Short mmCIF file of C-alpha atoms in Angstrom, two decimals:
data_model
loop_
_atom_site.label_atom_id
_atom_site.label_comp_id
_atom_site.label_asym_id
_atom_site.label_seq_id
_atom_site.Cartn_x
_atom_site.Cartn_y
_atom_site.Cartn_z
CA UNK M 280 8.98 -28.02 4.59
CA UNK M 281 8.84 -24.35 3.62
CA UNK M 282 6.29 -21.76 5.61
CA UNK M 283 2.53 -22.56 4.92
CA UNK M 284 -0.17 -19.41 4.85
CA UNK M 285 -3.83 -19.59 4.61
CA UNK M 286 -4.73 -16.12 3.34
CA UNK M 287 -7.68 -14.20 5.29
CA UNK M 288 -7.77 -10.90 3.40
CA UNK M 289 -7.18 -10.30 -0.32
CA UNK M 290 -4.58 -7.44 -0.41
CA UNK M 291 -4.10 -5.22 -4.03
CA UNK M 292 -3.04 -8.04 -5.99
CA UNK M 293 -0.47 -5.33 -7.68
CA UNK M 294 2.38 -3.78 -5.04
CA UNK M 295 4.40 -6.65 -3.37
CA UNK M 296 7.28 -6.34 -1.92
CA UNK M 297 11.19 -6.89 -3.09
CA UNK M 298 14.59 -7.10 -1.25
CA UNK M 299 15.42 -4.34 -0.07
CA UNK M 300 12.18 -2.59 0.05
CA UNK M 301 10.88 -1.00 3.42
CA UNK M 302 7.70 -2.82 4.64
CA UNK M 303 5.45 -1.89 7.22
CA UNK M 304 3.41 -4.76 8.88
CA UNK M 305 1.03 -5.61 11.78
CA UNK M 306 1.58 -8.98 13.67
CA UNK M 307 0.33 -11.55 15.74
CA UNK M 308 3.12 -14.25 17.26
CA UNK M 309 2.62 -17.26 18.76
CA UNK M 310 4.39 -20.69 19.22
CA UNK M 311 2.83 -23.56 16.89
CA UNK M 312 1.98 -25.55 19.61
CA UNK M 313 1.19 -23.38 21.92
CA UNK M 314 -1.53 -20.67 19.27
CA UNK M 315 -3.82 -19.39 22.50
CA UNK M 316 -0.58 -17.88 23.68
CA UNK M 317 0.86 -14.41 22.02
CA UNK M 318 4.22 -13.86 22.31
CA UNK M 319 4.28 -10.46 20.71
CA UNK M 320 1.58 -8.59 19.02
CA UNK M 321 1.59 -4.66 17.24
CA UNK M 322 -1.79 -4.53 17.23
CA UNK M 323 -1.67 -3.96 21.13
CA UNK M 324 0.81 -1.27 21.22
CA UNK M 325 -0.94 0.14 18.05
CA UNK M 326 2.50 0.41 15.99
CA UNK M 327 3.14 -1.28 13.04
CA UNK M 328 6.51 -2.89 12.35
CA UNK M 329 8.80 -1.75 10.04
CA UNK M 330 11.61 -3.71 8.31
CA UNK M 331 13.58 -3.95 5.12
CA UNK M 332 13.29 -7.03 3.70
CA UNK M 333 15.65 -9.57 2.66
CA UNK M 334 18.22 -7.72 4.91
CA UNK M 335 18.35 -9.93 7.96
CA UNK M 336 16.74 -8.20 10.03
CA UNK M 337 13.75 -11.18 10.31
CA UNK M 338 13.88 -14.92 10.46
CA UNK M 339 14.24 -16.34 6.99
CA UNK M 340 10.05 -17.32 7.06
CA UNK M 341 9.01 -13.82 7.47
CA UNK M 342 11.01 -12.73 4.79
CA UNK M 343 9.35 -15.24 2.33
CA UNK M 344 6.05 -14.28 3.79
CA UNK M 345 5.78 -10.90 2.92
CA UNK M 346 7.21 -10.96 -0.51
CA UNK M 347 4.31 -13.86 -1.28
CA UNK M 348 1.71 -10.66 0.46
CA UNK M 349 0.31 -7.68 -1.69
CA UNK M 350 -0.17 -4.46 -0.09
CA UNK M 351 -3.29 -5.20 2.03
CA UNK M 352 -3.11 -8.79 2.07
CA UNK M 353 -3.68 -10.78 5.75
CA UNK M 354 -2.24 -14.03 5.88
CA UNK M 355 -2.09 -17.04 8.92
CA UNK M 356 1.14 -18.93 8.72
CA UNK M 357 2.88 -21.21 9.89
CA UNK M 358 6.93 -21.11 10.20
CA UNK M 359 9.00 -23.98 10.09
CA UNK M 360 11.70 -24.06 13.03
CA UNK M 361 14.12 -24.22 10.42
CA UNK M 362 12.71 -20.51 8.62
CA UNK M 363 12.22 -19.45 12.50
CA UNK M 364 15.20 -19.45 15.61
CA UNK M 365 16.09 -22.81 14.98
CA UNK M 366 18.22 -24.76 17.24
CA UNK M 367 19.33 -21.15 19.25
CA UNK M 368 15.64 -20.25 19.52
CA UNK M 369 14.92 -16.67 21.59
CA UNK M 370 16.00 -16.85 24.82
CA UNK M 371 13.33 -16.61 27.50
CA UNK M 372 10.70 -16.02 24.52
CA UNK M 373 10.66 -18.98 21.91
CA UNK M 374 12.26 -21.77 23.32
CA UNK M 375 15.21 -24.00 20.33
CA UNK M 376 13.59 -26.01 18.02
CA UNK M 377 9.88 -24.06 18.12
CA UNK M 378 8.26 -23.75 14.63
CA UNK M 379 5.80 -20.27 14.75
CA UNK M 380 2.42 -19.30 14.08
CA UNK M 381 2.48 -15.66 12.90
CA UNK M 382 -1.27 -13.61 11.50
CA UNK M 383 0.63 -10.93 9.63
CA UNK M 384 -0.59 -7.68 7.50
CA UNK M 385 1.04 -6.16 4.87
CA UNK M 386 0.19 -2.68 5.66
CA UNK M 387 2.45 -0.83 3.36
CA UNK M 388 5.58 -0.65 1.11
CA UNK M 389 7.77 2.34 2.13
CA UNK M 390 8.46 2.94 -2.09
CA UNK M 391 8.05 6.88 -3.58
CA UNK M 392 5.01 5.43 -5.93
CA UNK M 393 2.86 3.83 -2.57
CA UNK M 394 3.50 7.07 -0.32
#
């Protein structure tokens, strides 16, 4: 089973993201079973998250997220375990096996014809 979104906020419908491309996002993250609970959130520190995508530097199910987003686009998903931390899960934050629920905002696309 690959990630499932329900989408809260239409974005541009015109700019999404490609490997390789600089994204910036706001999240919310919480454990599946456990959604009252965030694990880590931007919106509280007020800094958006910044990553290139298709690099590694997210689980797998972020990755497919975003590129599925358009530039202003909210979405509530749902990662598989398996698009997640899997067996190793994050020590003392996500325990093995823990499929994630993730609100995330495509903010912006660090590209010279979006800045």
């Amino acid at each position: 089973m690959g990630v499932e979104c329900i989408i809260e906020r239409a974005g541009d419908g015109r700019h999404y993201p490609k490997k390789g491309e600089v994204v910036s996002i706001h999240y919310v993250l919480k454990l599946k079973n456990d959604e009252g609970k965030v694990i880590d959130a931007t919106y509280q520190r007020d800094k958006p998250f910044t990553f290139k995508v298709g690099s590694g530097q997210v689980v797998r199910g972020w990755d497919e997220v975003v590129t599925q987003l358009s530039v202003g686009e909210k979405a509530r998903c749902t990662i598989p375990s398996d698009l997640a931390y899997s067996a190793r899960g994050f020590p003392g934050l996500i325990p093995p096996n823990s499929s994630l629920y993730v609100e995330l905002e495509l903010l912006a696309i660090n590209t010279p014809e979006l800045e």
